[in-house]
Coordinates of C-alpha atoms and ligand atoms in Angstrom, one line a residue:
M1 CA 67.1 1.0 -5.8
D2 CA 67.5 4.4 -7.5
K3 CA 64.1 4.4 -9.1
Y4 CA 62.8 7.5 -7.3
M5 CA 63.4 11.0 -8.5
L6 CA 63.6 12.3 -4.9
L7 CA 64.0 10.9 -1.4
F8 CA 63.2 13.1 1.6
Q9 CA 63.9 12.3 5.2
G10 CA 62.2 14.3 7.9
T11 CA 59.2 14.8 10.1
A12 CA 55.9 15.8 8.4
F13 CA 52.5 16.9 9.5
S14 CA 49.5 16.0 7.5
S15 CA 45.7 15.6 8.1
K16 CA 44.5 12.2 9.0
S17 CA 40.9 13.4 9.1
P18 CA 39.2 16.8 9.3
K19 CA 39.8 16.8 13.0
E20 CA 43.1 15.0 13.5
I21 CA 46.7 15.6 12.5
E22 CA 49.0 12.8 11.5
I23 CA 52.6 13.1 12.7
L24 CA 55.1 11.2 10.5
A25 CA 58.2 11.4 12.7
D26 CA 61.5 11.0 10.7
Y27 CA 59.9 9.2 7.8
L28 CA 61.2 8.8 4.3
F29 CA 59.2 10.2 1.4
A30 CA 59.9 8.7 -2.1
I31 CA 58.8 10.8 -5.0
N32 CA 58.6 9.6 -8.6
A33 CA 59.5 11.4 -11.8
D34 CA 55.9 12.8 -12.2
G35 CA 56.2 14.5 -8.8
I36 CA 53.9 12.1 -7.1
I37 CA 54.5 10.6 -3.6
E38 CA 55.1 6.9 -4.3
K39 CA 56.0 5.7 -0.9
V40 CA 56.0 6.8 2.7
V41 CA 58.3 4.7 4.8
A42 CA 58.4 4.6 8.6
P43 CA 61.7 4.3 10.5
Q44 CA 60.8 0.9 11.7
D45 CA 60.0 -0.4 8.2
E46 CA 62.4 -2.9 6.7
E47 CA 63.5 -1.0 3.7
Y48 CA 64.2 2.3 5.6
Q49 CA 67.9 1.9 6.1
A50 CA 68.4 0.3 2.7
L51 CA 66.7 3.3 1.0
I52 CA 68.9 5.8 2.9
E53 CA 72.0 3.9 2.0
A54 CA 71.0 3.8 -1.7
Y55 CA 70.3 7.6 -2.0
Q56 CA 72.6 9.2 0.6
G57 CA 75.3 11.3 -1.0
T58 CA 73.3 11.8 -4.2
D59 CA 71.5 15.0 -5.2
R60 CA 68.2 13.2 -5.0
F61 CA 68.5 12.7 -1.2
H62 CA 67.2 15.6 1.0
R63 CA 67.5 15.2 4.7
L64 CA 65.8 17.9 6.7
D65 CA 68.0 19.6 9.3
E66 CA 67.2 19.5 13.0
G67 CA 64.3 21.9 13.7
Q68 CA 62.9 21.6 10.2
Y69 CA 59.5 20.2 9.4
L70 CA 57.4 19.4 6.4
L71 CA 53.9 20.6 5.9
P72 CA 51.7 20.2 2.8
G73 CA 51.7 23.2 0.6
F74 CA 48.7 25.4 1.2
I75 CA 45.7 25.6 -1.2
D76 CA 44.2 29.0 -1.5
L77 CA 40.6 28.7 -2.8
H78 CA 39.9 32.4 -3.4
V79 CA 42.2 35.0 -4.7
H80 CA 41.4 38.1 -6.9
A81 CA 44.8 38.4 -8.6
P82 CA 44.4 42.0 -9.7
Q83 CA 43.4 43.1 -6.2
W84 CA 46.9 42.4 -5.0
A85 CA 47.7 45.9 -6.1
Q86 CA 45.3 47.3 -3.5
S87 CA 45.9 44.9 -0.6
G88 CA 44.9 46.6 2.6
T89 CA 43.2 49.5 0.9
A90 CA 39.8 50.9 2.0
L91 CA 38.6 48.0 4.0
D92 CA 36.6 50.3 6.2
I93 CA 33.7 50.8 3.8
P94 CA 31.0 48.3 2.9
L95 CA 31.4 45.7 0.1
Y96 CA 29.2 47.5 -2.5
D97 CA 31.0 50.8 -2.1
W98 CA 34.4 49.1 -2.0
L99 CA 33.7 47.4 -5.3
N100 CA 32.5 50.5 -7.1
T101 CA 34.9 53.1 -5.7
Y102 CA 38.2 51.1 -5.6
T103 CA 38.0 47.6 -7.0
F104 CA 36.3 48.0 -10.4
P105 CA 38.6 51.0 -11.3
L106 CA 41.7 49.0 -10.4
E107 CA 40.6 45.8 -12.2
S108 CA 39.9 47.9 -15.4
K109 CA 43.6 48.7 -15.6
F110 CA 44.4 45.1 -16.4
A111 CA 43.6 45.8 -20.0
D112 CA 47.2 47.0 -19.9
L113 CA 49.3 43.8 -20.2
D114 CA 52.5 45.4 -18.9
F115 CA 50.7 46.5 -15.7
A116 CA 49.1 43.0 -15.4
K117 CA 52.5 41.4 -15.8
L118 CA 54.0 43.5 -13.1
V119 CA 51.3 42.8 -10.5
Y120 CA 50.8 39.1 -11.4
E121 CA 54.5 38.2 -11.3
D122 CA 54.8 39.7 -7.9
L123 CA 51.6 38.1 -6.6
V124 CA 52.5 34.6 -7.7
S125 CA 56.0 34.7 -6.2
T126 CA 54.6 36.2 -3.0
L127 CA 52.1 33.4 -2.6
L128 CA 54.7 30.8 -3.2
A129 CA 56.9 32.4 -0.6
N130 CA 54.0 32.2 1.8
G131 CA 53.8 28.4 1.2
T132 CA 50.8 28.4 -1.1
T133 CA 51.3 25.8 -3.8
T134 CA 47.8 25.8 -5.4
V135 CA 45.6 28.8 -6.1
L136 CA 42.1 29.2 -7.4
Y137 CA 42.2 32.7 -9.1
F138 CA 39.8 35.3 -10.3
A139 CA 41.6 37.4 -12.9
T140 CA 39.6 40.2 -14.6
V141 CA 37.2 40.5 -17.6
H142 CA 40.2 40.7 -20.0
K143 CA 40.8 37.5 -21.8
E144 CA 44.5 38.3 -22.7
A145 CA 45.5 39.3 -19.2
S146 CA 43.7 36.3 -17.7
L147 CA 45.7 34.0 -20.0
L148 CA 48.9 35.9 -19.0
L149 CA 48.2 35.1 -15.3
A150 CA 47.8 31.4 -16.2
E151 CA 51.2 31.6 -18.1
I152 CA 52.9 33.2 -15.2
C153 CA 51.7 30.5 -12.8
A154 CA 52.8 27.9 -15.3
R155 CA 56.3 29.4 -15.5
Q156 CA 56.8 30.0 -11.8
G157 CA 55.7 26.5 -11.0
Q158 CA 52.5 27.1 -9.1
R159 CA 49.5 24.9 -9.6
A160 CA 46.8 27.3 -10.7
L161 CA 43.1 27.3 -11.6
V162 CA 42.3 30.6 -13.4
G163 CA 39.1 32.3 -14.4
K164 CA 38.4 35.1 -16.8
V165 CA 35.8 37.0 -14.9
V166 CA 32.3 37.6 -16.4
M167 CA 30.4 40.8 -15.7
D168 CA 28.0 41.6 -18.4
D169 CA 25.0 43.3 -16.7
A170 CA 25.1 46.9 -17.7
E171 CA 22.9 47.9 -14.7
Q172 CA 25.3 46.6 -12.1
T173 CA 28.7 47.2 -13.7
P174 CA 30.4 50.5 -14.7
H175 CA 30.7 51.3 -18.4
Y176 CA 34.5 51.2 -18.2
Y177 CA 34.7 47.7 -16.7
R178 CA 32.3 45.1 -18.1
D179 CA 32.2 42.5 -20.9
A180 CA 31.3 44.2 -24.2
S181 CA 28.1 42.1 -24.5
T182 CA 26.7 38.8 -23.3
A183 CA 27.8 37.1 -26.5
T184 CA 31.4 38.2 -26.2
A185 CA 31.4 37.3 -22.5
L186 CA 30.6 33.7 -23.4
Q187 CA 32.8 33.6 -26.5
D188 CA 35.8 35.0 -24.6
T189 CA 35.2 32.5 -21.8
E190 CA 35.2 29.6 -24.3
D191 CA 38.3 30.9 -26.1
F192 CA 40.0 31.2 -22.7
I193 CA 39.1 27.7 -21.7
V194 CA 40.5 26.3 -24.9
A195 CA 43.7 28.4 -24.6
V196 CA 44.3 27.3 -21.0
Q197 CA 43.7 23.6 -21.9
E198 CA 46.3 24.0 -24.7
L199 CA 48.8 25.7 -22.3
A200 CA 48.2 22.8 -19.8
K201 CA 49.6 20.2 -22.2
N202 CA 53.1 21.4 -21.2
V203 CA 52.6 22.3 -17.5
K204 CA 53.8 19.5 -15.1
Q205 CA 52.0 20.8 -12.0
G206 CA 48.8 21.6 -13.9
V207 CA 46.9 24.7 -14.9
Y208 CA 43.1 24.7 -15.3
P209 CA 40.5 27.1 -16.8
V210 CA 37.7 28.1 -14.5
V211 CA 34.2 29.3 -15.5
T212 CA 33.9 32.5 -13.4
P213 CA 30.7 34.6 -13.2
R214 CA 31.8 37.3 -10.7
F215 CA 28.5 36.9 -8.8
I216 CA 24.9 36.9 -9.8
P217 CA 24.5 40.7 -9.3
S218 CA 27.0 41.5 -12.0
C219 CA 25.7 39.0 -14.6
T220 CA 22.6 38.6 -16.8
D221 CA 20.5 35.5 -16.6
E222 CA 21.6 34.7 -20.2
A223 CA 25.3 34.9 -19.3
L224 CA 24.8 32.7 -16.2
E225 CA 22.9 30.1 -18.2
G226 CA 25.6 30.1 -21.0
L227 CA 28.3 29.7 -18.4
G228 CA 26.6 26.7 -16.9
K229 CA 26.5 25.1 -20.3
L230 CA 30.2 25.8 -20.9
A231 CA 31.1 24.3 -17.5
A232 CA 29.3 21.1 -18.5
K233 CA 30.7 21.1 -22.1
Y234 CA 34.3 21.3 -20.9
D235 CA 33.8 19.6 -17.6
A236 CA 35.4 22.7 -16.1
H237 CA 35.8 24.0 -12.6
V238 CA 33.4 26.8 -11.6
Q239 CA 33.8 29.6 -9.1
S240 CA 31.7 32.6 -8.0
H241 CA 30.6 34.4 -4.8
C242 CA 27.5 33.1 -3.0
S243 CA 25.5 34.6 -0.1
E244 CA 28.5 36.6 1.1
S245 CA 27.0 39.6 2.9
D246 CA 23.6 40.9 3.9
W247 CA 23.5 43.1 0.8
A248 CA 24.6 40.4 -1.7
H249 CA 22.4 37.7 -0.2
R250 CA 19.3 40.0 -0.3
F251 CA 20.1 41.3 -3.8
V252 CA 19.8 37.8 -5.2
Q253 CA 16.7 37.0 -3.3
D254 CA 15.0 40.2 -4.7
R255 CA 16.1 39.5 -8.2
C256 CA 15.7 35.7 -8.5
H257 CA 13.0 35.1 -5.8
K258 CA 15.2 32.4 -4.3
N259 CA 18.4 32.1 -2.4
D260 CA 21.8 32.4 -4.2
A261 CA 22.5 28.7 -3.9
F262 CA 19.3 27.6 -5.7
A263 CA 19.7 30.4 -8.3
L264 CA 23.3 29.3 -9.1
H265 CA 22.0 25.7 -9.3
D266 CA 19.3 26.6 -11.8
F267 CA 22.0 28.1 -14.0
G268 CA 24.0 24.8 -13.9
L269 CA 26.7 26.4 -11.8
L270 CA 26.8 24.0 -8.8
R271 CA 28.8 20.9 -9.5
D272 CA 31.5 18.7 -8.0
K273 CA 34.2 21.0 -9.4
A274 CA 32.5 24.2 -8.2
V275 CA 33.9 26.3 -5.4
M276 CA 31.8 29.2 -4.0
A277 CA 33.4 31.9 -2.0
H278 CA 32.1 33.0 1.5
C279 CA 28.6 31.3 1.7
N280 CA 28.0 32.7 5.1
F281 CA 24.3 33.0 4.7
L282 CA 23.4 29.5 3.4
D283 CA 20.3 28.2 5.1
D284 CA 19.8 24.4 5.7
A285 CA 18.2 23.8 2.3
D286 CA 21.0 25.7 0.5
A287 CA 23.6 23.7 2.5
D288 CA 21.9 20.4 1.6
L289 CA 22.0 21.5 -2.1
F290 CA 25.8 22.2 -1.8
A291 CA 26.3 18.7 -0.3
E292 CA 24.2 17.0 -2.9
T293 CA 25.9 18.7 -5.8
G294 CA 29.4 18.3 -4.3
T295 CA 29.9 22.1 -4.4
A296 CA 32.6 23.3 -2.0
I297 CA 32.9 26.5 0.1
A298 CA 35.9 28.8 0.1
H299 CA 36.0 30.1 3.7
C300 CA 37.7 33.5 3.8
P301 CA 37.9 34.4 7.5
I302 CA 39.9 37.7 7.2
S303 CA 37.8 39.1 4.4
N304 CA 34.6 38.0 6.2
A305 CA 35.6 40.2 9.2
Y306 CA 35.3 43.2 6.9
F307 CA 32.6 42.4 4.4
S308 CA 30.4 39.5 5.4
N309 CA 28.6 40.9 8.4
S310 CA 28.9 37.5 10.1
V311 CA 31.0 34.5 11.0
I312 CA 30.3 31.4 8.8
P313 CA 29.1 28.4 10.8
T314 CA 31.7 25.9 9.4
A315 CA 30.9 23.2 11.9
R316 CA 27.2 23.1 10.8
F317 CA 28.2 22.9 7.1
Q318 CA 30.9 20.3 7.6
A319 CA 28.4 18.1 9.5
K320 CA 26.3 18.2 6.3
G321 CA 29.2 16.8 4.4
I322 CA 30.1 20.0 2.4
D323 CA 33.8 20.3 1.4
I324 CA 35.3 23.4 2.8
G325 CA 38.7 25.0 2.2
L326 CA 40.3 28.4 3.0
G327 CA 40.7 31.5 0.9
T328 CA 42.7 34.7 1.5
D329 CA 40.2 36.6 -0.8
I330 CA 42.9 39.1 -1.7
S331 CA 42.1 41.9 -1.3
G332 CA 38.9 41.7 0.7
G333 CA 41.4 39.9 3.0
F334 CA 44.6 41.9 3.2
S335 CA 47.0 39.1 3.8
P336 CA 48.6 36.8 1.2
S337 CA 49.2 34.2 3.9
L338 CA 47.0 31.2 4.6
F339 CA 48.9 30.9 8.0
D340 CA 47.2 34.2 8.8
N341 CA 43.9 32.9 7.6
V342 CA 44.2 29.7 9.6
R343 CA 44.7 31.8 12.7
Q344 CA 41.7 34.1 11.9
A345 CA 39.5 31.0 11.2
V346 CA 40.2 29.8 14.7
I347 CA 39.8 33.2 16.3
S348 CA 36.5 34.0 14.4
S349 CA 35.1 30.6 15.3
R350 CA 35.8 31.2 19.0
M351 CA 33.9 34.5 18.8
L352 CA 31.0 32.9 17.1
E353 CA 30.9 30.2 19.8
D354 CA 31.1 32.6 22.7
G355 CA 29.3 35.5 21.2
V356 CA 30.7 39.0 21.2
N357 CA 28.3 41.4 22.9
P358 CA 28.9 41.5 26.7
A359 CA 25.5 43.1 27.2
I360 CA 23.9 39.7 26.4
S361 CA 23.9 36.9 29.0
P362 CA 26.5 34.2 28.4
E363 CA 23.7 31.6 27.7
E364 CA 22.3 33.6 24.9
R365 CA 25.5 35.3 23.6
G366 CA 27.0 32.7 21.2
V367 CA 26.4 29.7 19.0
P368 CA 27.4 26.5 20.8
N369 CA 29.8 24.0 19.1
S370 CA 31.1 26.5 16.6
R371 CA 34.8 26.4 17.5
L372 CA 37.5 25.2 15.1
T373 CA 40.8 23.9 16.6
V374 CA 44.0 24.8 14.9
D375 CA 44.2 21.2 13.6
E376 CA 40.8 21.6 12.0
A377 CA 41.8 25.0 10.4
F378 CA 45.0 23.4 9.1
Y379 CA 42.8 20.7 7.4
L380 CA 40.9 23.5 5.7
A381 CA 44.1 25.0 4.3
T382 CA 45.4 21.7 3.0
A383 CA 43.4 18.5 2.6
G384 CA 40.0 20.4 2.6
G385 CA 41.2 22.5 -0.3
G386 CA 42.3 19.5 -2.2
E387 CA 38.9 17.8 -1.7
S388 CA 37.2 21.0 -2.7
L389 CA 39.1 21.1 -6.0
S390 CA 38.8 17.3 -6.6
L391 CA 42.6 17.1 -7.0
P392 CA 45.1 14.8 -5.3
I393 CA 46.8 17.5 -3.3
G394 CA 47.0 18.8 0.3
R395 CA 48.2 15.6 2.1
I396 CA 51.5 14.0 2.5
Q397 CA 50.6 10.5 1.6
P398 CA 51.0 8.1 -1.3
S399 CA 49.5 9.1 -4.7
Y400 CA 49.3 12.8 -3.7
A401 CA 51.5 15.4 -5.4
W402 CA 54.7 16.3 -3.7
D403 CA 53.6 19.9 -2.8
V404 CA 55.3 20.8 0.4
Q405 CA 56.8 23.6 2.4
I406 CA 59.8 23.1 4.6
I407 CA 59.5 25.1 7.9
D408 CA 62.7 26.0 9.8
T409 CA 61.9 26.7 13.5
T410 CA 65.5 27.6 14.4
L411 CA 66.1 30.6 12.2
P412 CA 68.0 33.3 14.2
S413 CA 65.8 36.1 12.9
A414 CA 62.5 34.1 13.4
K415 CA 63.1 31.4 16.0
L416 CA 60.0 29.7 17.3
P417 CA 59.9 29.3 21.1
I418 CA 60.6 25.5 21.2
F419 CA 62.5 24.5 24.3
N420 CA 62.0 20.8 24.3
T421 CA 65.1 18.9 25.4
D422 CA 63.9 15.5 24.2
N423 CA 63.7 16.8 20.7
N424 CA 66.9 18.7 20.9
N425 CA 68.8 15.5 22.0
A426 CA 67.6 13.4 19.1
K427 CA 70.3 13.5 16.5
N428 CA 70.7 12.2 12.9
G429 CA 67.4 10.3 13.1
E430 CA 68.7 8.0 15.8
N431 CA 67.2 7.4 19.2
R432 CA 64.0 9.3 18.2
D433 CA 61.2 7.6 20.0
I434 CA 58.1 8.4 18.1
N435 CA 55.8 7.6 21.1
T436 CA 57.5 9.8 23.7
N437 CA 57.9 12.6 21.1
R438 CA 54.4 12.5 19.9
E439 CA 53.0 15.1 22.3
D440 CA 55.9 17.4 21.8
L441 CA 55.6 17.2 18.1
H442 CA 52.0 18.2 18.3
G443 CA 53.0 21.2 20.4
I444 CA 55.6 22.1 17.8
F445 CA 53.0 21.8 15.1
Q446 CA 50.8 24.3 16.9
K447 CA 53.6 26.7 17.3
I448 CA 54.4 26.4 13.6
M449 CA 50.8 27.2 12.7
Y450 CA 50.5 30.2 15.1
L451 CA 53.9 31.7 14.9
S452 CA 55.5 31.0 11.5
R453 CA 56.4 33.9 9.3
P454 CA 57.5 33.8 5.6
E455 CA 61.1 33.8 6.8
N456 CA 60.5 30.4 8.4
I457 CA 59.4 28.9 5.0
R458 CA 62.8 27.8 3.7
E459 CA 61.7 25.8 0.6
V460 CA 58.5 25.3 -1.3
W461 CA 58.0 22.4 -3.7
V462 CA 55.2 21.8 -6.2
Q463 CA 54.8 18.5 -8.1
G464 CA 58.4 17.5 -7.1
E465 CA 60.0 20.7 -8.3
K466 CA 61.6 23.3 -6.0
V467 CA 59.8 26.6 -6.8
H468 CA 61.0 28.8 -3.9
S469 CA 63.9 28.9 -1.5
R470 CA 65.6 31.2 1.0
D471 CA 69.2 30.2 0.7
S472 CA 70.8 32.2 3.5
K473 CA 70.1 31.2 7.1
T474 CA 69.5 34.9 8.0
L475 CA 67.0 35.8 5.2
Ligands
GUN501 N1 31.6 40.1 -4.6 C1 31.7 40.4 -5.9 N2 33.0 40.7 -6.2 C2 33.7 40.7 -5.1 C3 35.1 40.9 -4.7 O1 35.9 41.3 -5.6 N3 35.4 40.7 -3.4 C4 34.5 40.3 -2.5 N4 34.9 40.1 -1.3 N5 33.2 40.0 -2.8 C5 32.8 40.2 -4.1
FE502 FE1 36.0 37.5 -3.5

């Protein structure tokens, strides 16, 4: 009976589909030694009581307290790790000026490994404390500091996909921050891929190298083509920015005489393991190409409010079968929290649906059928991210990694406004009627998504290992 490494008892929320939440009220979750969910057991299942009796009283058994709930760990599909050092800075200027005035000077400082360590250690622990268990990272052009980021994630227990950034076009990059040449950009990328694959041999939760042209404007054609070949050679993930803003979208059209999506495809950079950030300006043919190649979109709703000149039509892209997840885009987005980005995804979609200019008549003002519910935005932050990365993460169900966050709604310093007597009366897993509680639990889920703060996130687990906890009730 004691074949599992861990047995959890509690109520979990996970996505059943892109539109629907599944509520697993007072279930058991059995985790094997590899950190994979082996079994999910409902209270009415035969082995439920026997399992509890076998594990109760051992350190493998974890029963959630009243008012605590399990969510899948969040998957952040777009983080510029070095930019954590300038979160919230200068978001009132356009993308091109922001990159050249603030971002490139900051990123150039990551040649200094001591500075890189300081920022990266703090970022990774902050993201874990915000419930983010998997991250797709842009590092900088520096091979050593990029590897350091992968090592820090490996040690802190976060699942990470890390890219050494390529920027080799002397016309669009400053002299103090670019690859020394196209040849070194490609060689450093290949060295980096090999080094991360070596590191990964001893990392339980996984660490993966990512081919990372910053975006077409900062790379030469030769580099982009070489990176496409490296992605194929190593079957690696790929990330870049695609059609983010009016400026970026038009720049690629002018230079390549086609849209960003088709240009990236011609360089071999669209693939099942590719995730492109933003993508607000994809037209129908671009979107079809994404769907055909299995390329995913990292939707970055907070960042988009500053830099993308638009709201991305997620419903239109999802209807075409494109995988979509959420990204903070630190520091185009100021917040390290995917809770904040879930909220913004919902709010922005409502503004797209209704329109925002009161001088225009209501019939003409918005784009019908654009809204996202909070359940749909939660899917993007969890299962949608897992699908985008082609990894078995983001759902609480068998054969997925045990990547979870435990939310406490009863914390004195961050209590959520839950006043449901039915729920409060259910004690010790007895007399909890799943059917009568169903609606209430969905209400609680919505409160968790809209109102949780980092203090409410009591524990975070990745691949069956506890990687973050707040021990005192008051912290
Ligand atoms: N496009 C190219 N680089 C960047 C970046 O660092 N942030 C954002 N938001 N867009 C980019
Ligand atoms: Fe970005």
